[in-house]
């Protein structure tokens, strides 16, 4: 199937400019042993698809959507349904996201290449991606080669697109911050903005830009900027329609239009030439609370539908439709596809803007589907967690009862065995919790309850919770907390979980001395450190630490092999990084950073 | 069941009802609580629990969240609607995690606590004591 797919897509690009490297790669692919072939075929497929998308090849009529490509392929092969894996590849959350991430990343790297040496950028990328699914990105001349990282992504049995896009976003973010450290904020912003603009110019505003925004560092592409683009799209659209209508001398147009200028459009004036004077439009749309974009779309939709209706009454349906379509197309050429709301849709008759309407409905449907999927996934996770945990109740409860039964004392040997049962059951419980967390993090279904958090409080809570366990082992534990640290933005429960996990790890591997948890701040970030005087970690094992089920050294009591993976995913979801410094026999220090928001933001 | 007789005051044992669709879970919780001097009723489903509550009073009902036929949430809602059961103390004893169920839901259902399964016996007893003494 994948072979066929590659062949099919290959046909599409065979005679296109710039296709040579891909064709060469296909030749190499054909000679691979079967076992390597599968992983490579997905990567190759991705590259083919990227080529088709970036060259806007006619295979995909109109604008590219995963759905259209999927249907095209289904039709060609007479396939009714895709396998789950192929479906994942085609899903909007899947390959598309990888493609978009790579496009924006490539643009950013190109911008950075004008300032940094390629070798420097390469070493930055290597440093940031080490041990991650996206490891292996190569800067070649002014091109970026993603094939090694893609091969890696698709060689795992189920590509975790959620994590991969987080990885890409983190890489973009890290490159941006590095540029900012060295070049200052203003220049770094320009670099990112230029990269963003170059992508936008090439691929249009929507749906591309939205996905691109999804991979931008949070601090950079704020809602304000998003709104800026949306606003200029709408302004141009209104002006384009208005100026055409003004020539038509339509009765009542001026009055109707004026009446429809409400909400955020209050105070906007219609000029004699049919264009609008938007100087009264609020400069800072963000000030209209969270749904600024919604209000903006609603208001402009109302205005556009009113203009369209007036045009239809005065000039007839066909002409009005054409005016609307022309205006729409002219704006679209400049900015890419525009979002249209249901209000505009209702006003437009059949046959006009047909494709846009379809896209709008498909998008709505997709959003509904995604919401439903998330809900189902969450439900599934809760129910299966329930099923897994319930049988542990009698095991733990009865073991504890037997151990504490004063009437019937157990023989030491029996007691020992029962204690093993009890501790295994406890470990099982931890494992279930961890697997549920991982499942949710991977699916991107973990909900974070973000708020202002004082790290000192979080650390205290974690240390207090773990004090008994440390004391039972005869080691000390202390918290060293700087006073008056600025708060970070995060989910206190999840951050406590991260610190607790790190302390438990430290406890597990420390027999003498103790554990110090400290926090410091500087350079726009807070750094939490969990330092122990334990056995330490051999250098060759350091890289394995943050992978699933890869406990290093002798297996110690407890531990699921998932703790650090969860910590990493949680920290990264907060926009931070986690790392470790250690030497065999000299203890370990696990640290993670969290960005500090400047006051007034977030 | 009379728990103790001190200075002429009779202290009646508090009665706890456990609602869980798994017999083993009911029995285990029952064993722990009885050892601590509580009187324990069990019900394997929501309807059974409602039926028993019509006849026998309970000081606290511990409800599992996921049960076939009638969910713990639904059972709790029914209890809240029944004028006869006004003011009945309710808590959840469930394997669902806190985040999944949500504080909001608990508050809406006027549940006193939320005990995660599997639990530590001591912790369960401590929390049950606290709830019935309120």
XYZ file of C-alpha atoms in Angstrom:
736
model
C 0.000 0.000 0.000
C 2.639 2.523 0.977
C 4.714 1.497 -2.006
C 1.796 2.162 -4.278
C 1.172 5.460 -2.619
C 4.728 6.570 -3.183
C 4.520 5.501 -6.823
C 1.333 7.419 -7.294
C 2.632 10.621 -5.776
C 5.861 10.189 -7.675
C 3.942 10.330 -10.916
C 2.645 13.713 -9.962
C 6.032 15.265 -9.437
C 8.148 13.403 -12.002
C 8.641 16.273 -14.434
C 8.589 19.117 -11.922
C 11.470 21.423 -11.185
C 13.379 20.580 -8.023
C 12.076 17.037 -7.880
C 15.458 15.470 -8.594
C 16.551 14.929 -4.971
C 13.284 13.187 -4.207
C 13.553 11.011 -7.274
C 17.070 10.045 -6.198
C 15.801 9.212 -2.783
C 13.100 7.003 -4.244
C 15.783 5.110 -6.179
C 17.670 4.521 -2.934
C 14.443 3.590 -1.199
C 13.732 0.840 -3.709
C 16.968 -0.896 -2.810
C 16.417 -0.906 0.945
C 15.774 -4.128 2.863
C 12.079 -4.496 3.727
C 12.541 -3.776 7.378
C 13.983 -0.316 6.756
C 11.646 0.253 3.897
C 8.580 0.804 5.960
C 9.933 3.595 8.099
C 11.571 5.187 5.092
C 8.388 4.965 3.051
C 6.499 7.134 5.505
C 9.252 9.670 5.596
C 9.461 9.607 1.839
C 5.750 9.920 1.539
C 5.908 12.947 3.773
C 8.512 14.560 1.600
C 6.470 13.855 -1.497
C 3.439 15.338 0.078
C 5.408 18.350 1.168
C 6.639 18.818 -2.363
C 3.110 18.651 -3.696
C 1.886 21.097 -1.134
C 4.723 23.584 -1.475
C 4.546 23.521 -5.253
C 0.774 23.730 -5.199
C 0.573 20.896 -7.685
C -2.755 20.462 -9.434
C -3.238 16.999 -7.979
C -4.935 18.722 -5.150
C -7.594 20.886 -6.637
C -8.028 24.268 -5.119
C -6.394 24.627 -1.788
C -4.816 21.649 -0.191
C -6.617 19.753 2.507
C -5.800 16.385 3.976
C -9.331 15.319 3.121
C -9.031 16.174 -0.554
C -5.777 14.300 -0.868
C -7.169 11.356 0.978
C -10.201 11.180 -1.288
C -8.022 11.512 -4.344
C -5.941 8.560 -3.256
C -8.921 6.507 -2.180
C -10.486 7.057 -5.583
C -7.320 6.175 -7.466
C -6.788 2.909 -5.658
C -10.399 1.999 -5.063
C -9.573 1.787 -1.364
C -12.542 2.044 0.923
C -10.830 2.672 4.228
C -7.301 3.391 5.307
C -5.555 1.479 8.021
C -5.437 3.349 11.326
C -1.805 4.194 10.758
C -2.408 5.707 7.357
C -5.373 7.530 8.750
C -3.184 8.992 11.415
C -0.815 10.071 8.699
C -3.551 11.923 6.912
C -5.242 13.418 9.905
C -4.966 17.123 10.398
C -3.243 16.480 13.680
C -0.804 14.196 11.961
C 1.323 14.619 8.905
C -0.003 18.070 8.105
C 1.240 19.367 11.372
C 4.640 17.867 10.781
C 4.757 19.414 7.318
C 3.738 22.847 8.503
C 6.164 22.714 11.387
C 8.951 21.845 9.024
C 8.057 24.595 6.591
C 8.103 27.289 9.239
C 11.209 25.817 10.838
C 12.996 25.848 7.524
C 12.030 29.471 6.987
C 13.354 30.388 10.404
C 16.610 28.542 9.876
C 17.028 30.320 6.541
C 16.656 33.636 8.298
C 19.129 32.600 10.972
C 21.602 31.542 8.287
C 21.909 35.165 7.240
C 23.435 35.866 10.651
C 24.940 32.674 12.039
C 27.327 30.198 10.462
C 25.672 26.942 9.340
C 27.880 24.924 11.682
C 26.743 27.028 14.599
C 23.085 26.535 13.754
C 23.670 22.842 13.265
C 25.229 22.490 16.696
C 22.370 24.474 18.243
C 19.828 22.184 16.621
C 21.727 19.086 17.713
C 21.922 20.318 21.258
C 18.230 21.061 21.458
C 16.963 17.915 19.756
C 19.279 15.382 21.369
C 17.345 12.341 22.508
C 14.111 13.645 21.027
C 11.983 12.113 18.292
C 13.013 14.912 15.935
C 16.741 14.299 16.364
C 18.772 14.326 13.149
C 17.747 17.553 11.413
C 20.558 18.589 9.098
C 21.422 21.993 7.698
C 22.750 21.492 4.176
C 23.832 24.704 2.505
C 20.771 26.917 2.615
C 18.452 23.906 2.739
C 17.319 21.924 5.728
C 17.156 18.154 5.523
C 14.513 16.591 7.730
C 14.746 13.055 6.360
C 16.684 11.556 9.281
C 14.308 12.952 11.877
C 11.291 11.921 9.841
C 12.612 8.396 9.529
C 12.907 8.323 13.269
C 9.427 9.681 13.785
C 7.901 7.037 11.578
C 9.968 4.126 12.746
C 8.099 4.026 16.024
C 5.028 1.871 15.778
C 2.622 4.722 16.300
C 3.906 8.170 15.465
C 3.093 10.481 18.346
C 2.153 13.489 16.368
C 1.131 15.408 19.442
C 4.573 15.127 20.970
C 6.315 15.658 17.673
C 4.619 18.954 17.026
C 5.428 19.992 20.587
C 9.025 19.046 19.832
C 9.074 21.130 16.711
C 7.488 24.024 18.481
C 10.072 23.768 21.222
C 12.868 23.751 18.687
C 11.521 26.872 16.995
C 11.070 28.405 20.390
C 14.584 27.510 21.505
C 16.132 28.889 18.311
C 14.175 32.068 18.738
C 15.262 32.474 22.351
C 18.858 31.773 21.425
C 18.681 34.437 18.739
C 17.154 36.749 21.278
C 19.914 36.108 23.796
C 22.563 36.951 21.263
C 20.965 39.584 19.102
C 18.460 41.216 21.392
C 14.716 41.004 21.395
C 14.014 43.394 18.571
C 16.242 41.713 16.058
C 15.133 38.236 17.040
C 11.524 39.271 16.624
C 12.295 40.564 13.169
C 13.915 37.298 12.217
C 10.929 35.296 13.339
C 8.525 37.745 11.826
C 10.318 37.597 8.485
C 10.260 33.827 8.598
C 6.586 33.911 9.413
C 5.888 36.430 6.694
C 7.747 34.439 4.084
C 5.601 31.427 4.897
C 2.482 33.528 4.930
C 3.211 35.136 1.599
C 3.786 31.789 0.016
C 0.949 29.810 1.517
C -1.579 32.402 2.465
C -3.159 33.209 5.721
C -5.553 30.400 6.457
C -5.543 27.498 7.149
C -1.777 27.599 6.882
C -1.179 30.505 9.136
C -3.240 29.028 11.905
C -1.190 25.902 11.976
C 1.951 27.957 11.728
C 0.785 30.018 14.668
C 0.390 26.724 16.465
C 4.117 26.110 16.207
C 5.219 29.633 17.053
C 6.657 30.392 20.472
C 3.823 31.464 22.653
C 5.341 34.788 23.527
C 5.794 35.771 19.949
C 2.678 35.369 17.887
C 0.168 36.804 20.209
C -3.530 37.004 19.553
C -2.971 40.673 18.824
C -0.868 39.917 15.785
C -3.309 37.275 14.641
C -6.078 39.821 14.934
C -4.027 42.381 13.049
C -3.899 40.147 10.006
C -7.552 39.232 10.293
C -8.505 42.889 10.602
C -6.604 43.946 7.505
C -8.202 41.096 5.544
C -11.645 42.252 6.530
C -10.903 45.926 5.937
C -9.762 45.214 2.417
C -12.732 43.005 1.725
C -15.180 45.651 2.935
C -13.431 48.341 0.893
C -13.320 46.185 -2.220
C -17.045 45.478 -2.099
C -17.932 49.003 -1.007
C -16.096 50.772 -3.814
C -17.742 48.615 -6.475
C -21.180 49.116 -4.987
C -20.716 52.894 -4.723
C -20.519 53.046 -8.511
C -23.844 51.243 -8.847
C -25.971 53.952 -7.165
C -27.962 51.486 -5.160
C -30.886 52.914 -3.257
C -30.687 52.705 0.482
C -27.154 51.309 0.428
C -25.667 54.093 2.523
C -28.434 53.878 5.087
C -28.311 50.081 5.367
C -24.567 50.054 5.678
C -24.545 52.760 8.326
C -27.069 50.834 10.341
C -24.994 47.700 10.252
C -21.904 49.429 11.630
C -22.329 48.341 15.235
C -20.298 46.554 17.877
C -16.568 46.904 17.138
C -17.421 48.768 13.930
C -19.218 51.558 15.751
C -17.890 54.902 14.557
C -16.592 53.551 11.253
C -17.619 55.809 8.364
C -18.556 55.102 4.773
C -16.656 57.470 2.446
C -18.356 58.881 -0.668
C -16.271 56.602 -2.885
C -17.602 53.499 -1.101
C -14.488 52.813 0.900
C -14.538 52.913 4.657
C -12.851 55.157 7.166
C -11.712 52.677 9.767
C -9.909 55.143 12.008
C -12.545 54.624 14.697
C -11.838 50.888 14.846
C -10.324 50.060 18.251
C -6.546 49.925 17.883
C -6.167 47.248 20.439
C -8.678 44.579 19.609
C -7.249 42.447 22.358
C -8.980 44.844 24.700
C -12.306 43.399 23.563
C -11.540 40.512 25.862
C -10.885 36.978 24.704
C -13.344 36.803 21.850
C -11.984 39.804 19.964
C -11.591 37.678 16.852
C -15.141 36.399 17.147
C -16.572 39.895 17.561
C -14.531 41.125 14.645
C -15.710 38.314 12.389
C -19.299 38.777 13.465
C -19.303 42.522 12.889
C -17.645 42.360 9.508
C -19.881 39.464 8.482
C -22.905 41.569 9.295
C -21.539 44.455 7.261
C -20.677 42.240 4.291
C -24.041 40.488 4.290
C -25.822 43.835 4.388
C -23.786 45.095 1.463
C -24.431 41.906 -0.436
C -28.181 42.052 0.193
C -28.368 45.684 -0.906
C -26.437 44.774 -4.021
C -28.763 41.859 -4.716
C -31.859 44.034 -4.364
C -30.433 46.756 -6.584
C -28.391 44.870 -9.148
C -29.748 41.336 -9.159
C -28.445 38.162 -7.679
C -25.965 37.291 -10.375
C -24.158 40.634 -10.365
C -24.111 40.811 -6.604
C -22.662 37.332 -6.428
C -19.977 38.258 -8.901
C -19.048 41.431 -7.014
C -18.725 39.513 -3.793
C -16.741 36.750 -5.389
C -14.343 39.168 -7.121
C -13.711 41.106 -3.938
C -13.212 37.910 -2.038
C -10.758 36.551 -4.591
C -8.698 39.743 -4.639
C -8.256 39.669 -0.876
C -7.606 35.977 -0.923
C -4.804 36.351 -3.433
C -3.091 38.701 -1.059
C -3.707 37.001 2.257
C -4.774 33.457 1.498
C -8.142 31.998 2.256
C -10.379 34.118 4.454
C -12.500 32.682 7.172
C -16.160 33.189 6.512
C -18.723 32.981 9.195
C -22.113 31.359 9.006
C -23.668 34.829 8.747
C -22.023 35.511 5.420
C -22.758 31.985 4.307
C -26.439 32.392 4.898
C -26.541 35.567 2.865
C -24.777 34.095 -0.125
C -26.870 32.155 -2.642
C -25.943 28.726 -3.982
C -23.292 28.749 -6.646
C -21.316 31.673 -5.279
C -18.162 31.029 -3.262
C -19.054 27.333 -3.363
C -15.608 26.078 -2.465
C -15.228 28.512 0.420
C -18.546 27.425 1.811
C -17.588 23.799 1.595
C -14.303 24.511 3.299
C -15.986 26.463 6.019
C -18.424 23.676 6.705
C -15.675 21.071 6.584
C -13.686 23.100 9.069
C -16.645 23.385 11.380
C -17.296 19.695 11.086
C -13.671 18.919 11.725
C -13.649 21.074 14.815
C -16.720 19.315 16.098
C -15.137 15.948 15.302
C -11.912 16.858 17.066
C -13.844 17.991 20.124
C -15.777 14.768 20.158
C -12.615 12.709 19.710
C -10.967 14.462 22.622
C -14.011 13.806 24.729
C -14.120 10.134 23.780
C -10.433 9.744 24.385
C -10.724 11.322 27.815
C -13.683 9.108 28.599
C -11.845 6.021 27.474
C -8.846 6.900 29.615
C -10.989 7.452 32.708
C -12.972 4.291 32.255
C -9.980 2.084 31.579
C -8.111 3.619 34.513
C -11.104 2.747 36.646
C -11.105 -0.841 35.419
C -7.393 -1.193 36.106
C -7.460 0.322 39.564
C -10.536 -1.391 41.031
C -9.029 -4.879 41.410
C -6.241 -3.323 43.464
C -8.705 -2.315 46.168
C -9.187 -5.760 47.743
C -5.489 -6.620 47.264
C -4.243 -3.554 49.120
C -7.027 -3.430 51.672
C -6.829 -7.063 52.725
C -3.028 -7.078 52.751
C -3.053 -4.113 55.106
C -5.714 -5.699 57.285
C -3.791 -8.962 57.551
C -0.556 -7.140 58.356
C -2.193 -5.168 61.121
C -4.385 -7.924 62.533
C -3.557 -8.042 66.215
C -5.645 -11.119 66.949
C -3.954 -13.373 64.437
C -0.295 -12.464 64.260
C 1.498 -13.640 61.140
C 4.736 -15.593 61.125
C 7.682 -13.374 60.029
C 7.986 -15.296 56.773
C 4.281 -14.790 55.989
C 4.520 -11.146 56.903
C 7.429 -10.649 54.540
C 5.535 -12.232 51.650
C 2.498 -10.131 52.336
C 4.608 -6.990 52.372
C 5.882 -7.892 48.904
C 2.289 -8.273 47.711
C 1.412 -4.888 49.162
C 4.379 -3.038 47.704
C 3.804 -4.630 44.296
C 0.188 -3.527 44.378
C 1.315 0.001 45.217
C 3.715 -0.074 42.313
C 0.968 -1.280 40.042
C -1.120 1.679 41.111
C 1.684 4.097 40.283
C 2.151 2.438 36.935
C -1.531 2.804 36.037
C -1.424 6.482 37.014
C 1.718 7.058 34.987
C 0.419 5.261 31.916
C -2.766 7.304 32.045
C -0.720 10.488 32.263
C 1.476 9.470 29.348
C -1.542 8.527 27.247
C -3.089 11.890 27.866
C 0.108 13.844 27.309
C 0.743 12.043 24.047
C -2.769 12.565 22.819
C -2.477 16.213 23.798
C -5.560 15.600 25.941
C -3.947 16.538 29.242
C -5.682 19.584 30.592
C -3.542 22.119 32.381
C -5.146 24.397 34.863
C -2.853 27.361 34.252
C -2.593 30.051 36.899
C -0.055 32.183 38.700
C 2.108 29.867 40.756
C 4.611 30.605 43.500
C 7.254 27.953 43.021
C 8.151 28.186 46.702
C 4.686 26.873 47.622
C 4.864 24.060 45.116
C 8.297 23.003 46.358
C 7.189 23.105 49.982
C 4.212 20.919 49.229
C 6.322 18.346 47.380
C 9.022 18.289 50.092
C 6.493 17.901 52.908
C 4.854 15.033 51.028
C 8.151 13.205 50.573
C 9.727 13.956 53.968
C 8.469 10.763 55.638
C 9.857 8.574 52.844
C 13.280 10.239 53.090
C 13.388 10.017 56.861
C 12.429 6.358 56.695
C 15.591 5.834 54.651
C 17.666 7.867 57.058
C 18.508 10.679 54.649
C 17.741 14.365 55.010
C 15.653 16.519 52.699
C 15.550 20.289 52.644
C 14.079 23.087 50.564
C 16.202 26.147 49.789
C 13.857 28.801 48.558
C 14.771 32.344 47.612
C 12.311 34.899 48.947
C 10.302 37.136 46.684
C 10.619 35.195 43.450
C 8.311 36.318 40.663
C 5.458 33.848 40.072
C 5.445 31.573 37.051
C 2.496 30.622 34.897
C 1.589 26.973 35.376
C -0.585 24.213 36.733
C 0.354 23.882 40.431
C -0.800 20.253 40.667
C 1.274 19.190 37.687
C 4.328 21.131 38.823
C 4.054 19.487 42.248
C 3.892 16.172 40.422
C 7.133 16.954 38.556
C 9.014 17.957 41.710
C 7.600 15.016 43.684
C 8.716 12.671 40.937
C 12.230 14.087 40.950
C 12.451 13.853 44.741
C 11.257 10.263 44.677
C 13.866 9.389 42.102
C 16.544 11.073 44.193
C 15.345 9.220 47.272
C 15.449 5.917 45.455
C 19.087 6.309 44.492
C 20.394 7.949 47.665
C 21.430 5.914 50.687
C 23.657 8.429 52.483
C 23.426 12.202 52.796
C 20.307 13.785 51.441
C 18.282 15.776 48.935
C 18.199 19.538 48.402
C 15.422 21.195 46.436
C 16.132 24.780 45.439
C 14.772 27.443 43.141
C 16.416 30.464 41.612
C 15.506 32.956 38.948
C 17.181 35.101 36.393
C 17.217 35.761 32.666
C 13.458 35.553 32.341
C 13.225 32.073 33.759
C 12.959 30.249 37.036
C 15.077 27.157 37.590
C 14.164 24.419 40.032
C 16.924 22.022 41.072
C 16.646 18.693 42.841
C 20.119 17.721 43.994
C 21.059 14.473 45.704
C 24.167 12.865 47.147
C 23.256 9.489 45.707
C 24.866 6.974 43.407
C 24.989 9.271 40.390
C 24.542 8.278 36.757
C 27.155 7.026 34.308
C 27.749 9.351 31.387
C 26.626 6.820 28.790
C 23.305 6.469 30.587
C 22.477 10.164 30.759
C 20.926 10.187 27.310
C 18.590 7.305 28.110
C 17.073 8.933 31.147
C 14.153 10.679 29.540
C 12.997 7.723 27.474
C 10.138 5.416 28.284
C 10.825 2.392 30.483
C 14.566 2.962 30.475
C 15.627 2.728 34.078
C 19.367 2.863 34.325
C 21.532 1.036 36.778
C 20.229 -1.643 39.105
C 16.483 -1.705 39.470
C 15.569 -0.035 42.710
C 12.452 -0.422 44.709
C 9.516 1.253 43.021
C 9.729 3.414 39.944
C 7.774 2.822 36.795
C 10.314 3.967 34.246
C 7.851 6.595 33.105
C 8.362 9.287 35.725
C 10.989 11.306 33.898
C 9.148 11.022 30.585
C 6.094 12.518 32.245
C 8.173 15.222 33.934
C 9.696 16.147 30.605
C 6.352 16.329 28.815
C 4.812 18.420 31.595
C 7.759 20.815 31.766
C 7.775 21.182 27.992
C 4.059 21.831 27.924
C 4.836 24.723 30.264
C 7.398 26.052 27.784
C 10.352 24.943 29.888
C 13.242 22.506 29.620
C 14.489 19.696 31.830
C 18.043 18.408 32.107
C 20.391 16.479 34.345
C 23.974 16.794 35.503
C 25.571 13.820 37.159
C 28.714 11.769 37.640
C 28.921 8.210 38.811
C 29.430 8.207 42.570
C 28.971 11.958 42.913
C 25.231 12.403 43.080
C 22.883 13.897 40.494
C 21.175 17.223 39.919
C 17.949 17.295 37.973
C 16.893 20.782 36.916
C 14.050 22.266 35.008
C 13.323 25.777 33.840
C 10.042 27.620 33.508
C 9.615 30.926 31.730
C 8.657 33.859 33.925
C 5.972 36.002 32.419
C 6.515 39.698 32.546
C 3.827 41.364 34.563
C 0.890 42.528 32.534
C 0.963 39.460 30.336
C -0.864 36.149 30.688
C -25.325 -1.741 67.225
C -24.234 -0.030 70.396
C -20.624 0.992 70.238
C -19.924 2.057 73.790
C -21.665 2.917 76.993
C -19.961 5.693 78.881
C -21.425 7.617 81.803
C -24.929 6.644 80.879
C -24.714 8.071 77.366
C -25.289 5.582 74.637
C -23.127 6.173 71.594
C -24.618 4.540 68.557
C -22.212 3.349 65.887
C -22.280 5.448 62.746
C -23.743 3.671 59.772
C -21.979 3.840 56.419
C -23.405 2.637 53.135
C -21.043 1.538 50.368
C -22.322 1.546 46.799
C -20.045 -0.246 44.370
C -20.848 -2.640 41.540
C -17.976 -4.897 42.550
C -18.770 -7.258 45.396
C -15.060 -7.629 46.250
C -14.613 -3.904 46.650
C -17.726 -3.647 48.844
C -16.481 -6.472 51.050
C -12.993 -5.027 51.398
C -14.191 -1.565 52.376
C -16.715 -3.142 54.712
C -14.001 -5.189 56.444
C -11.874 -2.096 57.053
C -14.697 0.052 58.373
C -16.252 -2.630 60.566
C -12.928 -3.180 62.251
C -13.031 0.483 63.237
C -16.469 0.130 64.803
C -18.657 1.403 61.996
C -21.822 -0.323 60.951
C -21.696 -1.001 57.223
C -24.403 -1.522 54.620
C -23.567 -2.403 51.049
C -25.384 -1.995 47.763
C -24.226 -3.254 44.387
C -26.074 -0.683 42.310
C -27.712 2.708 42.442
C -31.290 1.379 42.488
C -30.422 -1.094 45.241
C -28.905 1.685 47.290
C -31.975 3.917 46.869
C -34.251 1.055 47.890
C -32.230 0.310 51.017
C -32.012 3.976 51.955
C -35.808 4.176 52.043
C -35.842 1.626 54.855
C -32.607 2.188 56.693
C -30.913 5.397 57.644
C -27.253 5.945 56.923
C -24.878 8.591 58.218
C -22.764 8.548 55.095
C -22.987 7.004 51.636
C -19.766 6.195 49.782
C -20.461 5.984 46.069
C -18.432 4.608 43.183
C -18.460 6.878 40.140
C -18.632 4.439 37.256
C -21.383 1.857 37.618
C -23.555 0.186 35.007
C -27.273 1.074 34.848
C -27.042 4.076 37.125
C -23.824 6.042 37.451
C -22.617 7.366 40.776
C -23.372 10.841 39.598
C -26.936 9.948 38.739
C -27.400 8.198 42.062
C -26.147 11.262 43.852
C -28.511 13.472 41.885
C -31.414 11.218 42.810
C -30.456 11.345 46.466
C -30.395 15.135 46.284
C -33.863 15.192 44.720
C -35.413 12.889 47.329
C -36.928 15.006 50.135
C -36.727 12.042 52.499
C -32.963 11.893 52.101
C -32.410 15.582 52.668
C -29.035 16.400 54.188
C -27.658 12.894 53.652
C -23.855 12.934 53.649
C -22.400 11.674 50.396
C -18.818 11.100 49.286
C -17.257 9.438 46.292
C -15.029 6.433 46.546
C -13.819 5.907 43.048
C -10.959 4.919 40.825
C -11.531 7.892 38.565
C -8.946 10.549 39.211
C -9.697 13.856 40.711
C -8.910 15.786 37.592
C -11.256 13.648 35.536
C -14.228 14.134 37.767
C -13.515 17.687 38.720
C -14.093 19.731 41.811
C -16.956 21.501 40.067
C -18.985 18.345 39.775
C -18.353 17.491 43.400
C -19.515 20.865 44.556
C -22.623 20.709 42.442
C -23.515 17.333 43.895
C -22.730 18.537 47.402
C -20.336 15.657 47.953
C -18.144 15.988 51.025
C -15.035 14.232 49.834
C -13.455 12.216 47.139
C -11.447 9.135 48.019
C -9.283 7.662 45.328
C -9.290 3.881 44.841
C -7.110 2.053 45.723
C -6.741 3.775 49.078
C -4.687 3.272 52.215
C -6.857 1.824 54.960
C -5.783 4.392 57.547
C -6.474 7.246 55.208
C -9.942 5.908 54.382
C -10.835 5.529 58.058
C -9.540 9.010 58.912
C -11.554 10.633 56.191
C -14.732 8.707 56.941
C -14.446 9.684 60.627
C -14.021 13.311 59.718
C -17.072 13.266 57.488
C -19.458 11.615 59.931
C -18.387 13.864 62.786
C -19.315 17.014 60.870
